[in-house]
GROMACS .gro file of C-alpha atoms in nm:
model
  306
    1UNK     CA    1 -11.202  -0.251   7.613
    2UNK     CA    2 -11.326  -0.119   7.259
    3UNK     CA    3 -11.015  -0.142   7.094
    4UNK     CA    4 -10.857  -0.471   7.239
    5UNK     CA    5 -10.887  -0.690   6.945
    6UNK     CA    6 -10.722  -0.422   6.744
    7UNK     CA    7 -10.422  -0.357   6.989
    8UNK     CA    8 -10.383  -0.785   7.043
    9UNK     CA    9 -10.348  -0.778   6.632
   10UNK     CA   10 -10.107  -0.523   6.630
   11UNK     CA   11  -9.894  -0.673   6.910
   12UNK     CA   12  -9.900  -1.042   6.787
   13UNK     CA   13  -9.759  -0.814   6.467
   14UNK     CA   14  -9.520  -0.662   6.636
   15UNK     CA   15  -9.409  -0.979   6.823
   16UNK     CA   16  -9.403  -1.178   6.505
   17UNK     CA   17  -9.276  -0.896   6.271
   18UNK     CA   18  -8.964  -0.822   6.502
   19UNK     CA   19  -8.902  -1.213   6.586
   20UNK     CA   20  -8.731  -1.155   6.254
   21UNK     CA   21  -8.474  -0.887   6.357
   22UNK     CA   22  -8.405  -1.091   6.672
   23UNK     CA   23  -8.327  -1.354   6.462
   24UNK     CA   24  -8.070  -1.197   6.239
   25UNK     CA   25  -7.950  -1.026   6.558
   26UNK     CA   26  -7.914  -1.350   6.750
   27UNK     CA   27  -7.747  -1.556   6.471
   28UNK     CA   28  -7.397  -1.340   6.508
   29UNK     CA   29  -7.385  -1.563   6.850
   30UNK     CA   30  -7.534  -1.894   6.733
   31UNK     CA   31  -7.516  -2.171   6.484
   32UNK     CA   32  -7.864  -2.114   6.331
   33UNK     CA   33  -8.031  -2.457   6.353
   34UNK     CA   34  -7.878  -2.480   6.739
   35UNK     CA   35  -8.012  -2.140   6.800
   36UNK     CA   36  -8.370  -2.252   6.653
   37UNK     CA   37  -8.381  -2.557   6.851
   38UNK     CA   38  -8.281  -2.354   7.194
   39UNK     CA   39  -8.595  -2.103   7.137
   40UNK     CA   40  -8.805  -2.394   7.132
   41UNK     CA   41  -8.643  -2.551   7.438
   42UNK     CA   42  -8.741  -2.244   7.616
   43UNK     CA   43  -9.092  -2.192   7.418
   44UNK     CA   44  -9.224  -2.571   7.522
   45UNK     CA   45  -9.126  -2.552   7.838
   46UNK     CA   46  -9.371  -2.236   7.846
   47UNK     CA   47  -9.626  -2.352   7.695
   48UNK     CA   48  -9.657  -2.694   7.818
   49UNK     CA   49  -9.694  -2.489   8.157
   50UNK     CA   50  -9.975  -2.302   8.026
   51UNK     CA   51 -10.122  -2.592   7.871
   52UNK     CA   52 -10.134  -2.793   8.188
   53UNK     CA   53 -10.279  -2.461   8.347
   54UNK     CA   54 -10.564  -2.343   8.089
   55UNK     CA   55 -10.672  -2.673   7.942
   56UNK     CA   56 -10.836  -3.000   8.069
   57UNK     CA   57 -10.628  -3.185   7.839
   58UNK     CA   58 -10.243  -3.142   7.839
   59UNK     CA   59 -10.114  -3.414   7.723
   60UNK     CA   60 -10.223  -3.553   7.313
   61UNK     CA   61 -10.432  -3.926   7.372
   62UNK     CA   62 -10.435  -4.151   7.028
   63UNK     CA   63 -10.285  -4.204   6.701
   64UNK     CA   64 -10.424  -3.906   6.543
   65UNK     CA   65 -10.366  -3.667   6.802
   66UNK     CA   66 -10.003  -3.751   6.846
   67UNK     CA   67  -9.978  -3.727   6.435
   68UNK     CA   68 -10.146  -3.423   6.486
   69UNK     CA   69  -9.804  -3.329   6.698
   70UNK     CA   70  -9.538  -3.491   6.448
   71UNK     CA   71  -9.696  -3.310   6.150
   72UNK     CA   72  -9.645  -2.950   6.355
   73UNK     CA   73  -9.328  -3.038   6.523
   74UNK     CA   74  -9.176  -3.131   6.196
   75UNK     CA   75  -9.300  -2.926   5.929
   76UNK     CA   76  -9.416  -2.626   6.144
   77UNK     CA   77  -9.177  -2.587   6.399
   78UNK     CA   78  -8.812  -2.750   6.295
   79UNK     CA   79  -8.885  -2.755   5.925
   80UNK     CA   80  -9.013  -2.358   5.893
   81UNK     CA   81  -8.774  -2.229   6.153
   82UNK     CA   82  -8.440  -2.457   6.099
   83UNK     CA   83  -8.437  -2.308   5.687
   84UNK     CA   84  -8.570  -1.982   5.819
   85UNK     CA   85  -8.300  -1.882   6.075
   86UNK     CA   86  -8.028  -2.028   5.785
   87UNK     CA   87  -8.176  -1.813   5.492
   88UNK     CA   88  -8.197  -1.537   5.753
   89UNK     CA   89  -7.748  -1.524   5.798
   90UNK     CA   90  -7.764  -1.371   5.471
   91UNK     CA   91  -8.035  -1.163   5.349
   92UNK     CA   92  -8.258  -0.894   5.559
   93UNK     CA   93  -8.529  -0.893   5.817
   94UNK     CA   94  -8.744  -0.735   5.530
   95UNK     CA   95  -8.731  -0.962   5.348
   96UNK     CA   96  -8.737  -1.245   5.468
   97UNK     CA   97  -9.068  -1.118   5.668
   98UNK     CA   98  -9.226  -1.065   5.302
   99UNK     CA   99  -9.104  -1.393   5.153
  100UNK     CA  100  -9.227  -1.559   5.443
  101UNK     CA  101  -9.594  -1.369   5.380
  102UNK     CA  102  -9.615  -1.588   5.094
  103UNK     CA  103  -9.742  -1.842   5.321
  104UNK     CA  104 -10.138  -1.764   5.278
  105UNK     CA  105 -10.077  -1.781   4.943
  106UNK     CA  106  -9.926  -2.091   4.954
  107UNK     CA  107 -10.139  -2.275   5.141
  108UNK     CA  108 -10.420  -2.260   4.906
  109UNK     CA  109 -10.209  -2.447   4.597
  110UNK     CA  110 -10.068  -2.650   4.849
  111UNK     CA  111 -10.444  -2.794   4.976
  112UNK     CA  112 -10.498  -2.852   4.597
  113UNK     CA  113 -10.267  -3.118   4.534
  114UNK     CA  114 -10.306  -3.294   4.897
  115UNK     CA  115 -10.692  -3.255   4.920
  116UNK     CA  116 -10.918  -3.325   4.640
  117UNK     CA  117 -11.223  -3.178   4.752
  118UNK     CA  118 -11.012  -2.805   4.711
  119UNK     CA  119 -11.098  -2.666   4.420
  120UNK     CA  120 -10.927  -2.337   4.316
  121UNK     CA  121 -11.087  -2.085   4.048
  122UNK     CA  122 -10.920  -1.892   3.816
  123UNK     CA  123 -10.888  -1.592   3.973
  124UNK     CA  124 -10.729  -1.809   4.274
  125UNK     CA  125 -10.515  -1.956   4.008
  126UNK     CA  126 -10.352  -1.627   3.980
  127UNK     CA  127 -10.348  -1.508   4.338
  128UNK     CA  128 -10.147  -1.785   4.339
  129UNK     CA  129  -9.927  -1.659   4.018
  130UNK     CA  130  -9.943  -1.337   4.135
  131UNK     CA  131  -9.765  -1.442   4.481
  132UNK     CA  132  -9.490  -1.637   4.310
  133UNK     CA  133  -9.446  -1.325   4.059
  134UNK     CA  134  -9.418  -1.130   4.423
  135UNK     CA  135  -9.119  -1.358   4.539
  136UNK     CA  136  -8.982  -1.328   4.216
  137UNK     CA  137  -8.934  -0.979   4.278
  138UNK     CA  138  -8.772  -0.979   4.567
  139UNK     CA  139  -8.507  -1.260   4.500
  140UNK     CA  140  -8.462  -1.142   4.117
  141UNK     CA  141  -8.321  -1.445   3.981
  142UNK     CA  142  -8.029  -1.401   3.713
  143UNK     CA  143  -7.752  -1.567   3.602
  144UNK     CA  144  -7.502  -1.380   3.790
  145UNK     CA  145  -7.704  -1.413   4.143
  146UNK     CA  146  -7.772  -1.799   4.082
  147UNK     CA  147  -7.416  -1.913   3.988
  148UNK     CA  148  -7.277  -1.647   4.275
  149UNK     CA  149  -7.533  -1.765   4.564
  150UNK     CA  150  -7.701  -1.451   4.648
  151UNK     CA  151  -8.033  -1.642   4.556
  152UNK     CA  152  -7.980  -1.935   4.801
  153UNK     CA  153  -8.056  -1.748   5.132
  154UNK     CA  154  -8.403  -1.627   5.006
  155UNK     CA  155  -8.458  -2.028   4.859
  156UNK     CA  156  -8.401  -2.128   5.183
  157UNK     CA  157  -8.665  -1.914   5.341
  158UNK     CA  158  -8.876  -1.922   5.044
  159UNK     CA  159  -8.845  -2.330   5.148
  160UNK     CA  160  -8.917  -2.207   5.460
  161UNK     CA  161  -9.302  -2.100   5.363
  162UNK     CA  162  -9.364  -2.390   5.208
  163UNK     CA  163  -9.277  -2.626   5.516
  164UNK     CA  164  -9.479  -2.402   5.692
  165UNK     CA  165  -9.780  -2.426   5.466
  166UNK     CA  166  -9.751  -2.763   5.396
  167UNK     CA  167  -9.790  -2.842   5.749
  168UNK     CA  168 -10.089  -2.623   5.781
  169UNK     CA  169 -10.245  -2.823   5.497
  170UNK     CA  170 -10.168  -3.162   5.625
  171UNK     CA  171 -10.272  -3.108   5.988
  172UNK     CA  172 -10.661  -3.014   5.812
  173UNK     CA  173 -10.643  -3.362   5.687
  174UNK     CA  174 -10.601  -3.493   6.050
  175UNK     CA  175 -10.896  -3.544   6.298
  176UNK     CA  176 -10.815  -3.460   6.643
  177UNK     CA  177 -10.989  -3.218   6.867
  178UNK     CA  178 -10.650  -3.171   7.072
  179UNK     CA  179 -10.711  -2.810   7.211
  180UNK     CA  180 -10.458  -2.538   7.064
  181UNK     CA  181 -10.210  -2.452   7.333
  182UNK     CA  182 -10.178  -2.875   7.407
  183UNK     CA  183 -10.088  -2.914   7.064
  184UNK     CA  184  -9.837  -2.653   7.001
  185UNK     CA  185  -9.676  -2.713   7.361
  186UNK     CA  186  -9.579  -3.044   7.241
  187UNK     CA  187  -9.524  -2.958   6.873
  188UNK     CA  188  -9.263  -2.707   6.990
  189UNK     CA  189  -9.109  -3.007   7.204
  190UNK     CA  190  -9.105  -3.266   6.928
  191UNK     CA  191  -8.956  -2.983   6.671
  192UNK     CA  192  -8.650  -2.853   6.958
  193UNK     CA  193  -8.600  -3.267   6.940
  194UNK     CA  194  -8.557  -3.262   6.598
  195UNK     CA  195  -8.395  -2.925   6.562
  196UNK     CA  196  -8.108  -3.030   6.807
  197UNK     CA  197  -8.051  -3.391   6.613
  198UNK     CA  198  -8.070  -3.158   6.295
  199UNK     CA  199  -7.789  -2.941   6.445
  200UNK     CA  200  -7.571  -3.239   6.514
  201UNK     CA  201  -7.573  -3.382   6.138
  202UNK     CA  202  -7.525  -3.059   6.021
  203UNK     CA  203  -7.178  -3.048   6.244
  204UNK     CA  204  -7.303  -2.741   6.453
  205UNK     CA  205  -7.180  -2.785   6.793
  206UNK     CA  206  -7.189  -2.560   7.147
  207UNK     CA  207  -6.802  -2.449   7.064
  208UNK     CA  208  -6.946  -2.210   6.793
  209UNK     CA  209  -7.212  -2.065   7.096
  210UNK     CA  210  -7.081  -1.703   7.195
  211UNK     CA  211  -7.196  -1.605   7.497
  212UNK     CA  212  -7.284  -1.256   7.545
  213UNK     CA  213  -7.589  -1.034   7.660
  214UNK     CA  214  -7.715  -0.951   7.311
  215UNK     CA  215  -7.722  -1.330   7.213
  216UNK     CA  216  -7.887  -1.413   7.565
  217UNK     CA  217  -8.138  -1.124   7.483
  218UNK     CA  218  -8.241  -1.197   7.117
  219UNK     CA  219  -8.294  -1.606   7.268
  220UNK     CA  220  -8.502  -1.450   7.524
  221UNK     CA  221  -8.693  -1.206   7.321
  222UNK     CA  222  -8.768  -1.500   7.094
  223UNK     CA  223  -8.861  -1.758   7.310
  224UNK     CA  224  -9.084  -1.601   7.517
  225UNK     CA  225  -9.218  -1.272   7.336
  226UNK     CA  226  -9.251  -1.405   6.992
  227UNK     CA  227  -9.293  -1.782   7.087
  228UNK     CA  228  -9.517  -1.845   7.402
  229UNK     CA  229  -9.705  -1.474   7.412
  230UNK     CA  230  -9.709  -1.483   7.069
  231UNK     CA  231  -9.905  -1.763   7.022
  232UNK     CA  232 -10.128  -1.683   7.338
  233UNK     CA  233 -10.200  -1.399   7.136
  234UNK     CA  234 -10.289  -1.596   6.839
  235UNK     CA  235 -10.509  -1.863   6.993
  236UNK     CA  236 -10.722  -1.577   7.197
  237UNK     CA  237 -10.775  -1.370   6.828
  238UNK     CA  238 -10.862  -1.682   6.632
  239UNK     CA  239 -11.120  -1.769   6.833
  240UNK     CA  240 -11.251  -1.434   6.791
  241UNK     CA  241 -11.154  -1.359   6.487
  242UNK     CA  242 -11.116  -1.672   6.286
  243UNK     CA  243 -10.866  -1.797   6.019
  244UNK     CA  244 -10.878  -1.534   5.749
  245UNK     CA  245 -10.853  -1.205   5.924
  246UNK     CA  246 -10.520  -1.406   6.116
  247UNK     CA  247 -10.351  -1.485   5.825
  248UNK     CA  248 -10.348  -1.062   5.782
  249UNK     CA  249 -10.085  -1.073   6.043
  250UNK     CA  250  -9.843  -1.184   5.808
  251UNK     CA  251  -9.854  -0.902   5.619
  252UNK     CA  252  -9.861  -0.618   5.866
  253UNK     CA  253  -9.542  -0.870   6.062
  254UNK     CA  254  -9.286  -0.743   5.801
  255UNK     CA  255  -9.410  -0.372   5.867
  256UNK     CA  256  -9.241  -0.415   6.220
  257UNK     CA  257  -8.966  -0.634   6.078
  258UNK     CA  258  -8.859  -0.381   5.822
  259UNK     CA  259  -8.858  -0.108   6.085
  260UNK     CA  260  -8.687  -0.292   6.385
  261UNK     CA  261  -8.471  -0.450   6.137
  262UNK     CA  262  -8.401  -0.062   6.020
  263UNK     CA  263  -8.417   0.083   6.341
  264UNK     CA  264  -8.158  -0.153   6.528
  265UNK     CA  265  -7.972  -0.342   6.264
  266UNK     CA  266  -7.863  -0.061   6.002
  267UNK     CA  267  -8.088  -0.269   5.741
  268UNK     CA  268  -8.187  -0.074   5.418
  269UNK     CA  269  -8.561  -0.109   5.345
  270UNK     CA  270  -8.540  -0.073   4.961
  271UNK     CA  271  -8.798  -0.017   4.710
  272UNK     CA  272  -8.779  -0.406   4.526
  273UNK     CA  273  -8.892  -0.503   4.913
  274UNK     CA  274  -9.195  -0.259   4.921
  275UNK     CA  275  -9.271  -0.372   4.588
  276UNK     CA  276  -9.255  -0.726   4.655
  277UNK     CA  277  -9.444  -0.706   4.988
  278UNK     CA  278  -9.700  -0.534   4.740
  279UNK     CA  279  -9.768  -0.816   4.489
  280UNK     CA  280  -9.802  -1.104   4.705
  281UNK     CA  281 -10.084  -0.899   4.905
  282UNK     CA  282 -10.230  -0.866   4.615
  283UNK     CA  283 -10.240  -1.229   4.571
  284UNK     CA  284 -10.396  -1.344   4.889
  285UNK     CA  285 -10.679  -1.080   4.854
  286UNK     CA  286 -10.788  -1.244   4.514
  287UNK     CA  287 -10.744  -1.602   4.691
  288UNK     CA  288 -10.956  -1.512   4.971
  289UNK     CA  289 -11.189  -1.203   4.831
  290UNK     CA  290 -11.501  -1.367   4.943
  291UNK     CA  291 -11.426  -1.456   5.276
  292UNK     CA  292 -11.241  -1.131   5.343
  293UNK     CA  293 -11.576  -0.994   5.215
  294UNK     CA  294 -11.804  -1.237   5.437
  295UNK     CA  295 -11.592  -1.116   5.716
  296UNK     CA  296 -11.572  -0.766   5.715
  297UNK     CA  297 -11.875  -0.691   5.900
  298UNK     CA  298 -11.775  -0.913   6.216
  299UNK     CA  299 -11.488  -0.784   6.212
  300UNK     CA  300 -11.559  -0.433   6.256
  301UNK     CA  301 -11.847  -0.513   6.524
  302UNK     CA  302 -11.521  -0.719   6.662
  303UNK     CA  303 -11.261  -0.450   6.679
  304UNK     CA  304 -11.550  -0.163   6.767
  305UNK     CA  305 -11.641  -0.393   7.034
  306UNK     CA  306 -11.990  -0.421   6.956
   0.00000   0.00000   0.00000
């Protein structure tokens, strides 16, 4: 099909983008950590099936491959999504989608301090800047907002990005050639492990679980859609693909989160949002202009099917 890596990008997009309005739709029926660690009950379960069906090797072997696991089940899976779905009870699909784009950015300043051979030039110094200056839009930090909370939902997702990042760094530092799907089939088991013991000592418990159809639906939708064919998705582009042209996804995701969020929630896309979203693009082209350069012309022999 000419046009199939195109279409795959924009549904792994879509799935991603509108995870984010499932979330905030799903949280009026769940404790958030509790509802985090039942998507991933759900998502391993999948992909630990899939694993065992499109690998020769489902199950991690070694020190380094089952570090390999800890590192994504606890900063990747229950770290990222446990402050995610908490920031998310109180601030929009929007924007937590664009906060959470900061992630590329991240990643780069991140691999600086934990691996010495990164080096970072100036003008990566401030796509870096320019990313936090993008966050700093959208939360707008003031007295008033700091001493009256409204900045500690978007901290908690803007933690959220950096769990996820810093688990992207540290798992480069591991060797392991653990094939994809095994490793996030068990990371997603390790981090609904640690999501439900996280949901005990933070005194969430089943009595605060409403049961009713559009709970059920947004665990479904996320769990399956945005979880397990999600990261199908993912695993069949990056090997096509590769790493940089991927981490694009995250900033066509909160296109479909703002919408769905808009479309089914009531949620106000505003213009501090749009203008937010802006900036930290901005700053991951600068961080990665040459491979985004390098990469262009595969890309387009990719999606023209050439």
């Amino acid at each position: 099909m000419r046009y199939r890596n195109l279409l795959a990008f924009l549904a792994l997009a879509f799935v991603w983008g509108t995870a984010f309005m499932a979330i905030k739709a799903g949280l009026g029926y769940f404790p958030p950590v509790l509802f985090a660690a039942f998507r991933f009950d759900l998502a391993a379960i999948i992909m630990l099936g899939y694993a065992v069906y499109a690998t020769d090797r489902w199950r991690p072997k070694g020190r380094d491959e089952w570090l390999l696991v800890a590192v994504g089940g606890v900063f990747i899976i229950a770290g990222y999504h446990a402050l995610l779905f908490i920031g998310e009870q109180n601030t929009t699909s929007a924007t937590a989608a664009v906060i959470v784009s900061l992630s590329p950015v991240l990643t780069p300043a991140l691999a600086r301090a934990f691996l010495p051979n990164e080096r970072l030039s100036r003008v990566g110094v401030a796509g870096i800047l320019l990313g936090l200056v993008g966050v700093a839009v959208l939360t707008r930090p003031t007295p008033e907002n700091l001493l009256g909370g409204d900045l500690l939902p978007k901290a908690f997702v803007f933690a959220a990005a950096v769990s996820f990042a810093l688990g992207s760094v540290t798992s480069e530092r591991i060797s392991a050639a653990l094939p994809a799907p095994t490793m996030e089939a068990w990371s997603m088991a390790l981090g609904a492990i640690v999501l439900h013991a996280a949901s005990v000592l933070s005194s969430e418990s089943l009595a605060g679980v409403e049961v009713a159809i559009p709970g059920l639906a947004a665990l479904g939708y996320l769990s399956v859609a945005s979880s397990a064919v999600g990261f199908l998705i993912y695993f069949d582009l990056l090997s096509r693909l590769g790493p940089v042209e991927i981490n694009l996804v995250s900033y066509v995701a909160p296109v479909f989160a703002a919408l769905s969020g808009a479309l089914l929630l009531g949620e106000v896309i505003d213009a501090v949002t749009v203008v937010g979203f802006v900036v930290i693009f901005s700053g991951f082209v600068l961080l990665k202009r040459r491979a985004i350069a390098a990469e262009l012309p595969r890309v387009r022999a990719a999606l023209s099917g050439e």
